[in-house]
PDB file of C-alpha atoms in Angstrom:
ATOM      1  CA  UNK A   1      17.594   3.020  12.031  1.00  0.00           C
ATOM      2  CA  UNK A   2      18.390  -0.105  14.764  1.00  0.00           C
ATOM      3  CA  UNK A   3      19.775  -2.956  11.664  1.00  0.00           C
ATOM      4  CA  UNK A   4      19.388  -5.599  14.605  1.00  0.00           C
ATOM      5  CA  UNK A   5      15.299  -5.094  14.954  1.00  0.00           C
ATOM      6  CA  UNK A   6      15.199  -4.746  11.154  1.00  0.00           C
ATOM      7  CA  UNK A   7      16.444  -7.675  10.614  1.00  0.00           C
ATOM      8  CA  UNK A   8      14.711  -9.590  13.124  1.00  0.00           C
ATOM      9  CA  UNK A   9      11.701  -7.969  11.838  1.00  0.00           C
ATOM     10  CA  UNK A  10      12.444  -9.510   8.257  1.00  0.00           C
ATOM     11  CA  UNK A  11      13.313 -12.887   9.570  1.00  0.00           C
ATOM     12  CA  UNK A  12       9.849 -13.002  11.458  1.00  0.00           C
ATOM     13  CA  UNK A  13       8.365 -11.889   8.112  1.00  0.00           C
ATOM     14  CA  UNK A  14       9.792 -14.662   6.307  1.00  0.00           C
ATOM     15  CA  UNK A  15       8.957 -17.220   8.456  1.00  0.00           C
ATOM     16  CA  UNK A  16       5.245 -15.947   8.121  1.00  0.00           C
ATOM     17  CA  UNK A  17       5.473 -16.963   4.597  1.00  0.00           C
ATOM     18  CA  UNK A  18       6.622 -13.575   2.991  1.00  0.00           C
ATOM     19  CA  UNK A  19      10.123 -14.683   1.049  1.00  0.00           C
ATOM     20  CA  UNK A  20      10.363 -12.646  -2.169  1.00  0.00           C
ATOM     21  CA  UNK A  21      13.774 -11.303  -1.523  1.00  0.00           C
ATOM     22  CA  UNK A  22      13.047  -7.678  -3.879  1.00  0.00           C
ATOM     23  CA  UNK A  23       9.976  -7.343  -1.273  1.00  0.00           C
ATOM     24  CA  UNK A  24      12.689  -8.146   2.160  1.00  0.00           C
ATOM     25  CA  UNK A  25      15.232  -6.104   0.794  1.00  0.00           C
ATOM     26  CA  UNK A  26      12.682  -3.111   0.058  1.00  0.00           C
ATOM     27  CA  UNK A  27      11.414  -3.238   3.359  1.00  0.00           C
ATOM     28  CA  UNK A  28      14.854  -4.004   5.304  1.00  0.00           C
ATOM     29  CA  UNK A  29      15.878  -0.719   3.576  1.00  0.00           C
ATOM     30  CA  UNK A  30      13.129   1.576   4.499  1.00  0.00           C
ATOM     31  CA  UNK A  31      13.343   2.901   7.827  1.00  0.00           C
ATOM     32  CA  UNK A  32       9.806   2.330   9.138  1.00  0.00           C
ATOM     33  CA  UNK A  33      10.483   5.023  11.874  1.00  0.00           C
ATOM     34  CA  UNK A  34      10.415   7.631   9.469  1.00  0.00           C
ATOM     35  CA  UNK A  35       6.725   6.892   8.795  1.00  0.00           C
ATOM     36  CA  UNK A  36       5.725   6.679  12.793  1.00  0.00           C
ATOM     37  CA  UNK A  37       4.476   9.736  15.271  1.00  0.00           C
ATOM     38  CA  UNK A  38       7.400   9.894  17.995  1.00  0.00           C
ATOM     39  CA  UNK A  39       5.621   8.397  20.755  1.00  0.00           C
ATOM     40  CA  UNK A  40       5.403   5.002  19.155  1.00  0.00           C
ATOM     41  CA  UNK A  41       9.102   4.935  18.229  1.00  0.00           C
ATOM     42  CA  UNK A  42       9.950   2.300  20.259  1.00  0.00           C
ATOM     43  CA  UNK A  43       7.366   0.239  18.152  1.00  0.00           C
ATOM     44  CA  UNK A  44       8.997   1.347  14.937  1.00  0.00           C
ATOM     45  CA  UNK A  45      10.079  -2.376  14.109  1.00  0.00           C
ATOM     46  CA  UNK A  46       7.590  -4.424  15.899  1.00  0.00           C
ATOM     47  CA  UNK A  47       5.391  -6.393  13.581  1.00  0.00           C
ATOM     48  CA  UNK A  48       2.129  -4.304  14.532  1.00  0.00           C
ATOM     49  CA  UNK A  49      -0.525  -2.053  13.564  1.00  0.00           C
ATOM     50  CA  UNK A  50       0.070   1.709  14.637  1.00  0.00           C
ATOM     51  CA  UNK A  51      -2.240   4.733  14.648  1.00  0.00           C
ATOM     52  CA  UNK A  52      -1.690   7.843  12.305  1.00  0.00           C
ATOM     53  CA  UNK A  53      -3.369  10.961  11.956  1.00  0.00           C
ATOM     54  CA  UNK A  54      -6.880  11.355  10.683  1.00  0.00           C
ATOM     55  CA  UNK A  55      -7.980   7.990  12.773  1.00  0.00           C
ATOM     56  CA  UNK A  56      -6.077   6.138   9.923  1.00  0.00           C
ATOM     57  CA  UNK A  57      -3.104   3.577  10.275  1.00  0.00           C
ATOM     58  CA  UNK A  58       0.430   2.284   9.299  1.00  0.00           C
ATOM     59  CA  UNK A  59      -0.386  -1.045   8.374  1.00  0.00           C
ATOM     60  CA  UNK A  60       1.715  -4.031  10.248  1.00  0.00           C
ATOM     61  CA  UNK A  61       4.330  -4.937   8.365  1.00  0.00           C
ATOM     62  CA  UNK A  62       3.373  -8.396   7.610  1.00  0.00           C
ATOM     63  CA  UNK A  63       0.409  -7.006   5.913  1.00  0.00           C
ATOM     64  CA  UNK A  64       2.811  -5.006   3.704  1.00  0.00           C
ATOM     65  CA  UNK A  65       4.910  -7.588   3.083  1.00  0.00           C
ATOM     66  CA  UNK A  66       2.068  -9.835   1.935  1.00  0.00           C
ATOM     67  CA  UNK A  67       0.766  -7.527   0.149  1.00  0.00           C
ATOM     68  CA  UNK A  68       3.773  -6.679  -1.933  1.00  0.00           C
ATOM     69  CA  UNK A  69       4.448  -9.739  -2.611  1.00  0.00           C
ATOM     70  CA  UNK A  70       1.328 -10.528  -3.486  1.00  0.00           C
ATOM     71  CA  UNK A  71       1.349  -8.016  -5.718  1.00  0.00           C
ATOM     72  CA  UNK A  72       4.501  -9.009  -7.588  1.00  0.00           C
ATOM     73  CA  UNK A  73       5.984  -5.858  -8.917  1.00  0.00           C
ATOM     74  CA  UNK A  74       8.383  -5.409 -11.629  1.00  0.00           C
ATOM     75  CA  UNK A  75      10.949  -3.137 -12.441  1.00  0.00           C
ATOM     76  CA  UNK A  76       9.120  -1.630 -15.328  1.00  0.00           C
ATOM     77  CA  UNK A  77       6.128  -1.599 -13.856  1.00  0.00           C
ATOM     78  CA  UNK A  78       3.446   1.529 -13.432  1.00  0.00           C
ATOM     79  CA  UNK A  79       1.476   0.898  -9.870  1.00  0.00           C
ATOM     80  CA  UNK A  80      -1.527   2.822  -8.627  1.00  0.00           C
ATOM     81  CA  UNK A  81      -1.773   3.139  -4.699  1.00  0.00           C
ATOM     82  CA  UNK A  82      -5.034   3.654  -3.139  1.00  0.00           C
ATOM     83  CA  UNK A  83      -4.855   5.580   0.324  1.00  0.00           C
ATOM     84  CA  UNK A  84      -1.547   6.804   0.818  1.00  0.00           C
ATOM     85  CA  UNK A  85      -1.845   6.936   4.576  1.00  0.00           C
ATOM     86  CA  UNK A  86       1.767   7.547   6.126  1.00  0.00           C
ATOM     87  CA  UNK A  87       3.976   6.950   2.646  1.00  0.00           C
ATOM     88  CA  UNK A  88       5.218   3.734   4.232  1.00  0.00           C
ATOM     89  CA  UNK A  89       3.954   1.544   1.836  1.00  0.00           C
ATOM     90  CA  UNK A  90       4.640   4.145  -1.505  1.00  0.00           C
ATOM     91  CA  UNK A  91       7.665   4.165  -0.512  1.00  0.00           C
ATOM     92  CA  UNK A  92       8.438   0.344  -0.364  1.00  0.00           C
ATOM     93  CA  UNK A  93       6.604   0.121  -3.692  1.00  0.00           C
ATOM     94  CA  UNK A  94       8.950   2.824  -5.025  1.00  0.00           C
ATOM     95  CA  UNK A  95      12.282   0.686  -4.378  1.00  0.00           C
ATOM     96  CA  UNK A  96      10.219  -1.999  -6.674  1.00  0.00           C
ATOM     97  CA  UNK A  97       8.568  -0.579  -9.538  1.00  0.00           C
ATOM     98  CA  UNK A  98       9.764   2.156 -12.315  1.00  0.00           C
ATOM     99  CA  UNK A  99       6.918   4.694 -11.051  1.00  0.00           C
ATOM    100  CA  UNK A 100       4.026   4.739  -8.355  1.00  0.00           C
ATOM    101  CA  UNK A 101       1.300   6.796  -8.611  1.00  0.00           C
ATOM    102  CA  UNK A 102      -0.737   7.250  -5.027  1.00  0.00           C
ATOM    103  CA  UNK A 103      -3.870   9.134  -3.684  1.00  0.00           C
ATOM    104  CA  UNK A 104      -5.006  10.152  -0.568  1.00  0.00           C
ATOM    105  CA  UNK A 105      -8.321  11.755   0.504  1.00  0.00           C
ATOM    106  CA  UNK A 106      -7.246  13.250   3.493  1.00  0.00           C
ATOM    107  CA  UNK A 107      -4.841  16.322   2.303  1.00  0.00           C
ATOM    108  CA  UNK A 108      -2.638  16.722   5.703  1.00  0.00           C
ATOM    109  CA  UNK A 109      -1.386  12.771   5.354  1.00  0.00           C
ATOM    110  CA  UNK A 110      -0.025  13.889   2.338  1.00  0.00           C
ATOM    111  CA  UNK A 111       1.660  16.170   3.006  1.00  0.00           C
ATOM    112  CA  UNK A 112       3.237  14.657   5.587  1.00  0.00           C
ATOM    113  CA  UNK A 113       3.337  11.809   3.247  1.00  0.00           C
ATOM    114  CA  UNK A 114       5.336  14.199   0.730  1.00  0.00           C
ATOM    115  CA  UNK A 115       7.379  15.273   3.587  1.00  0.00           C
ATOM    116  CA  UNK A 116       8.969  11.981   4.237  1.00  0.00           C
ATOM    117  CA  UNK A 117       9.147  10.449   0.506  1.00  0.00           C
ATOM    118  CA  UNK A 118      11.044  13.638  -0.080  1.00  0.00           C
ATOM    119  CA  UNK A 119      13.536  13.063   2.535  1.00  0.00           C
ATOM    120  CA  UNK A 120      14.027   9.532   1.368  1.00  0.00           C
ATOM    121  CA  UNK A 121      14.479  10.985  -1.996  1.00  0.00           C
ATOM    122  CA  UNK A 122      11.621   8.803  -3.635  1.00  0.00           C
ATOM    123  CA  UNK A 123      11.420  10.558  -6.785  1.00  0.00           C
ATOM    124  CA  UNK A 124       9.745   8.163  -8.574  1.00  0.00           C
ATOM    125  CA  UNK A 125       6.621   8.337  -6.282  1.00  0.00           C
ATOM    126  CA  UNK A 126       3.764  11.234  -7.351  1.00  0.00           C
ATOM    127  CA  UNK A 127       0.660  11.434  -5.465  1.00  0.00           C
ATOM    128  CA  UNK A 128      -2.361  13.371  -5.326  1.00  0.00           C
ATOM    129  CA  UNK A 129      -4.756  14.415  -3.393  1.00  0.00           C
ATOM    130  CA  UNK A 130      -8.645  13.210  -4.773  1.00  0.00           C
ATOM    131  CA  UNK A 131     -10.700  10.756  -4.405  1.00  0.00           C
ATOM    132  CA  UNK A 132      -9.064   6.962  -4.256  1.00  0.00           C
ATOM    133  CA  UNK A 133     -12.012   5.076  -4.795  1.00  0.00           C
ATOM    134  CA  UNK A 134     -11.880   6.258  -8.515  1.00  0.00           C
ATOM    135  CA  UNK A 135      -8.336   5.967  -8.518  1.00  0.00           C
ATOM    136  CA  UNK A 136      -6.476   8.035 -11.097  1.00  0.00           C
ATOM    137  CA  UNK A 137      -7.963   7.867 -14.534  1.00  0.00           C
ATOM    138  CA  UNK A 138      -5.476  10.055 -16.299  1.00  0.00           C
ATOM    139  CA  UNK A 139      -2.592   8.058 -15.523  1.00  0.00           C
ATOM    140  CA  UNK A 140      -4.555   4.613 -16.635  1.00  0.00           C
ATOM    141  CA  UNK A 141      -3.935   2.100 -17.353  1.00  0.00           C
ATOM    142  CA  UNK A 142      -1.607   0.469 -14.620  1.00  0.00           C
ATOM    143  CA  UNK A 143       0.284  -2.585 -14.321  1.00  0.00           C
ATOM    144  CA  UNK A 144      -0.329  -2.987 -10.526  1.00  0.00           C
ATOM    145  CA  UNK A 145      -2.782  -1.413  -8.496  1.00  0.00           C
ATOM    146  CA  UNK A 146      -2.502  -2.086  -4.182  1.00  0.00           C
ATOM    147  CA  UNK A 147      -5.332  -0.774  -2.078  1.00  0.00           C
ATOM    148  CA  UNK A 148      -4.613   0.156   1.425  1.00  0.00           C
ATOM    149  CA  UNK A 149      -8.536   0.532   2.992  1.00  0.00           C
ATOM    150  CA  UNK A 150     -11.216  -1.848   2.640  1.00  0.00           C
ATOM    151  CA  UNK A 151     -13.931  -1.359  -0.164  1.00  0.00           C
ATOM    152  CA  UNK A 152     -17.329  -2.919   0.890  1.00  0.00           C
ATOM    153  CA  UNK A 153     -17.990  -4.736  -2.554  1.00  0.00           C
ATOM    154  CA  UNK A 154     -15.626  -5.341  -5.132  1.00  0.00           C
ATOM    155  CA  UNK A 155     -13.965  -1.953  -6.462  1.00  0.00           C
ATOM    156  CA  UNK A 156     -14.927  -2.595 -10.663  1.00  0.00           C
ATOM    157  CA  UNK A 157     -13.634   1.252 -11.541  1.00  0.00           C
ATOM    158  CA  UNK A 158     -10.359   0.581 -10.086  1.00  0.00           C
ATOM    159  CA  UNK A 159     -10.232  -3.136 -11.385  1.00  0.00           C
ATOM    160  CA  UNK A 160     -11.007  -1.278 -14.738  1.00  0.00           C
ATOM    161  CA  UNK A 161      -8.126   0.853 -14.515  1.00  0.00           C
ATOM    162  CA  UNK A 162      -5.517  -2.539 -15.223  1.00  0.00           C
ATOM    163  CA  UNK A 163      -3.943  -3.306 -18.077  1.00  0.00           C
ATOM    164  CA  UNK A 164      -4.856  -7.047 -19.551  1.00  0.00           C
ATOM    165  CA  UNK A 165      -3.369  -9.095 -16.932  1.00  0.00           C
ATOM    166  CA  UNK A 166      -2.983  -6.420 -14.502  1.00  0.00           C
ATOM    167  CA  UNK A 167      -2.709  -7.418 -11.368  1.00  0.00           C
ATOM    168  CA  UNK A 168      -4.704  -5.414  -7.588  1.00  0.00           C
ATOM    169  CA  UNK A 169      -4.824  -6.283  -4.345  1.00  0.00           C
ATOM    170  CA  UNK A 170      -7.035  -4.977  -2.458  1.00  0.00           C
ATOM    171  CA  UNK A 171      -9.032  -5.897   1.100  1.00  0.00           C
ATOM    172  CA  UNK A 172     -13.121  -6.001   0.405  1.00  0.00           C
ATOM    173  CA  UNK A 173     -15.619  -6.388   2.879  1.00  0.00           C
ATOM    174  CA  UNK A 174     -17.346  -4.779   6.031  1.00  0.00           C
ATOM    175  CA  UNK A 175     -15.827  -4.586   9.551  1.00  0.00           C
ATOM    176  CA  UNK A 176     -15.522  -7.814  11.354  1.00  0.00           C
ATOM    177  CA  UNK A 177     -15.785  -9.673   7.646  1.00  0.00           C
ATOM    178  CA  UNK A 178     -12.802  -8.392   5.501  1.00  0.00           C
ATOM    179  CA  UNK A 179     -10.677 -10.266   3.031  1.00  0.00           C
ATOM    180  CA  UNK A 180      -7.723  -9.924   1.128  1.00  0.00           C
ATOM    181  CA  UNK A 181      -8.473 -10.483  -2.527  1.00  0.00           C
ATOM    182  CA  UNK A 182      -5.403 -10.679  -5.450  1.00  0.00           C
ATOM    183  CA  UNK A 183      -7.493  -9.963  -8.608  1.00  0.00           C
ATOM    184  CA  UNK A 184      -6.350 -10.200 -12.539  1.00  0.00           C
ATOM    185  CA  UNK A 185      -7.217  -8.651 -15.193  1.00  0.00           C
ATOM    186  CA  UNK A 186      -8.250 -10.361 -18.407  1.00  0.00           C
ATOM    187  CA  UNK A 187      -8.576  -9.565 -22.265  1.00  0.00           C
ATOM    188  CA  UNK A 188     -12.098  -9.561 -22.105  1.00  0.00           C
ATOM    189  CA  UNK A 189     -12.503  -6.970 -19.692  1.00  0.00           C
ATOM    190  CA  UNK A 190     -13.612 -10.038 -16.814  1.00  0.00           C
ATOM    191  CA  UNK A 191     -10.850 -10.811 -14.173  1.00  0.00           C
ATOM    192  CA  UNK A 192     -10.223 -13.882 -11.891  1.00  0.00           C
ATOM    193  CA  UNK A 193     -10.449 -13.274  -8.121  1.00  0.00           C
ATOM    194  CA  UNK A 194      -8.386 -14.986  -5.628  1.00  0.00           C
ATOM    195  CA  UNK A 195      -8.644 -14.819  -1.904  1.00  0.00           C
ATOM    196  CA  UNK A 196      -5.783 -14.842   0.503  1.00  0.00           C
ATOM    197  CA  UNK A 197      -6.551 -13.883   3.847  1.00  0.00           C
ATOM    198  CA  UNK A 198      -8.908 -12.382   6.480  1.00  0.00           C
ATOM    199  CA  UNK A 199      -7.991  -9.017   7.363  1.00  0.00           C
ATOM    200  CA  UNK A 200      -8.841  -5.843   9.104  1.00  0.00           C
ATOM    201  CA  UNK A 201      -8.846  -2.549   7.786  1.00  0.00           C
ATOM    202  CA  UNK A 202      -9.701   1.170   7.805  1.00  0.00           C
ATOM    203  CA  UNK A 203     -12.496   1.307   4.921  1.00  0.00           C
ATOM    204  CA  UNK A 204     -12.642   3.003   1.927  1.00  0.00           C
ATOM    205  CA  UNK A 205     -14.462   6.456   1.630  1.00  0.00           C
ATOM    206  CA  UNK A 206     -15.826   7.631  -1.109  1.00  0.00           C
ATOM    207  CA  UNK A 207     -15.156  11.580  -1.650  1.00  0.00           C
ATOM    208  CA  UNK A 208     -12.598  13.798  -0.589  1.00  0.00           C
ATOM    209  CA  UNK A 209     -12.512  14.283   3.502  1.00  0.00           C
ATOM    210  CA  UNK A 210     -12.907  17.305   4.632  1.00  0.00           C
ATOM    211  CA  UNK A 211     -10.845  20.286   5.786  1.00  0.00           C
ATOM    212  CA  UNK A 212     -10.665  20.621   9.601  1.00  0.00           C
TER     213      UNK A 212
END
C-alpha cells in the first residue's frame, strides 16, 4: 500500500467536496489494491472507474466517498449493501458501521469478494448471494441502505426495508440519464427524496445471474 498516492488520493477527494473525516480515514485505511485485477495496479489509487469481472466495476473513489458520506453512517448502525461488486465499498462501510449486510447476484464476485474481506479481517461484513433488488428481508429493517447499480425507477421494496428515518442512497435512472438520489424514510411509510448528482452506473438486474 503506496501512503504517498493514498493520501494524495484523499486530499483530491476532499477538495471535491467529500470532508467527513470517519469517511477519509475509512478509505485512507483500505488498501484499494486489494480490490483491483493485477493489471490495473498501477491505477490502484487514481481517482477512476476500473473494470471487474462479470462486466461489472470498482466504482471511482469519489463516487464512494460521496456516497458514504452521503450516507452518514454511525457506529451502531445496521447497513444493507446492494451489489457487492469487488468488496471495496463493504469493506469501507465496515470500518463505519457496527454490521453490514451485502448481496451480490453474480456468485464468483463474491467469492472473491469473501476472499478479500477475509484477508482484511472484516468480520463484521456478511453477504449473500440472491437477488439485490429485493434486498435482504430477513435481516430488515436497516438503518442505512447504499446501492451500488442503477435501478431504472425508484427501488420502493428496498426503500421499504428502512427503519423510520432510515436513510439509502442509491443511483436511479437509465443509461445516459442517471442520478444520485439520498432518500429518507418517514413514520408514515412516505420518504423525502433528494438529488445529488448525475452519475453513471452498471444497472440493476433483477434475478440471480447465471452460472457460466
Amino acid at each position: 500500500m503506496s501512503d504517498e498516492r493514498a493520501a494524495r488520493l484523499i486530499l483530491g477527494l476532499r477538495r471535491q467536496g467529500v470532508t467527513d473525516t470517519r469517511v477519509l480515514q475509512a478509505m485512507e485505511s483500505i488498501d484499494r489494491s486489494v480490490f483491483v485485477h493485477p493489471q490495473f495496479l498501477d491505477q490502484a489509487w487514481e481517482d477512476s472507474a476500473l473494470p471487474i469481472d462479470c462486466a461489472q466495476t470498482i466504482s471511482q473513489p469519489y463516487i464512494v466517498g460521496l456516497m458514504t458520506q452521503a450516507l452518514d453512517v454511525q457506529p451502531r448502525h445496521r447497513v444493507l449493501e446492494v451489489g457487492t461488486g469487488s468488496g471495496y465499498q463493504a469493506a469501507i462501510l465496515s470500518k463505519l458501521a457496527r454490521f453490514v449486510y451485502s448481496v451480490e447476484r453474480y456468485r464468483n464476485l463474491l467469492l472473491d469478494a469473501e476472499a478479500r474481506l477475509k484477508k482484511l479481517a472484516a468480520t463484521n461484513v456478511f453477504v449473500r448471494h440472491g437477488d439485490g433488488s429485493k434486498g435482504w428481508p430477513e435481516q430488515a429493517p436497516f438503518d442505512r441502505i447504499m446501492v451500488t447499480a442503477a435501478a431504472p425507477h425508484e427501488p420502493h421494496e428496498l426503500i421499504a426495508q428502512l427503519k423510520p428515518g432510515g436513510v439509502m442512497v442509491a443511483p436511479v435512472g437509465k443509461a445516459g440519464s442517471q442520478f444520485l438520489h439520498r432518500y429518507v424514510a418517514e413514520p408514515d411509510g412516505s420518504f423525502r427524496r433528494e438529488s445529488l448528482i448525475e452519475v453513471r452506473f452498471v444497472p440493476l438486474v433483477e434475478g440471480v445471474a447465471r452460472e457460466t
